[in-house]
């Protein structure tokens, strides 16, 4: 499981958190399912954009990338991201992998010398077609003028791979998800591929080309190779072949061509299989506009343009301090349909918090613990094998499992919340708090406790801390991360006879 490696020209923002939290939840889900998982994220540290940011901040590139990369490490620690490795493209292991990968491509005859000129956007680190630019030769993403660049470059013969790419995607119809993205990629490939320039002489902030010291590799061709560096490419072949190509690359729609066209072709040129799975999501928007570090930075420096785009307000650490880590994770996973664009707003996160977390999950935990205390002497009864909730649970579990497996966290959580909602309704109609203690009350509460147990397994990938806390309050030993799906989501796992703890509200309701 991989995320893109993020540029270190500026601090992480909630858009990066969006991808990273989704990747983390999917990695955790696969661990629950018993799959062996290696989860990788990291930072992309070469190229003009980063070198310029260092200069503008009066720092050496090395000091700048060290400091900014650390901010990503800290942001991910703050969001409880369970990555197994964090790769930085300035590490020696990466230089070795890039040089050996691209030397292989060169030796195979797919790289040659040529001259390149064109309009270049430093924000995108990409040459642009004039047809893609706004009036005044302005990049549509960064709203900044592009620059004319002319260089002698090495070119990768991408055009040689059109047929092989089409053939690969036709033989692997699930390689790119969702299907709309696959069609877009196939259309682009069939429209004809141009050779692409992969080296620069205008900067020295990059990995040197092993066969020509005057050039460094262009940042994107260095960056994409991170995915194989981290599993041992060029250094530990046995480890490399044990993982590749069974990878799931998560990314947003802005970098589809790099991942779905350039990268698979480079793999073919180097003589390895293309990546197995490319999972593409949309953008998180603020006030209808894409979050971009470059734009946020310029907005922050200009009070008139700042509007809702305040860097500190949408910094992941400010959000987690305000709402709690798990609530932020839940919002990112639940509110936006994976694949589509979504909106980030304080109103949105507050209303999800109140509706789904405080009123549904938090309320269920609180009322069940309260009634177990008052009617069952604080000891949880066994679930009712004939409860209506058993079939509701079976349906929700099946839907959640299939959605998690299909990289659709929002649907998995929606199915899980259906079960929570039904259980709250069941309690409202049975009103055990009004009944005399006895078998009827025990059956209702035992079933509600069982739902809480199942919900904490299904929701653990999204909210690991809260689910571990529910698990503990139910009196269960261990934690949901020791569970296996589907086995531990079957009805009847709550043994009864355990002391249930009331505890403070899991999600105290927030004012609007
Ligand atoms: O492109 N909504 O780095 P980057 C959702 N270094 N996701 C967003 C987002 C938003 N508003 N903004 C950013 C690069 N992202 C290259 C990648 S990979 C070999 C090299 C996420 O810092 C999303 O995953 O610009 C997007 O694809 C990525 O950050 C771009 O990050």
mmCIF file of C-alpha atoms in Angstrom, residues 21 277 474:
data_model
loop_
_atom_site.group_PDB
_atom_site.id
_atom_site.type_symbol
_atom_site.label_atom_id
_atom_site.label_comp_id
_atom_site.label_asym_id
_atom_site.label_seq_id
_atom_site.Cartn_x
_atom_site.Cartn_y
_atom_site.Cartn_z
ATOM 1 C CA UNK A 21 -5.622 8.413 6.064
ATOM 2 C CA UNK A 277 -3.283 -1.704 -8.715
ATOM 3 C CA UNK A 474 -16.876 -3.927 26.971
#
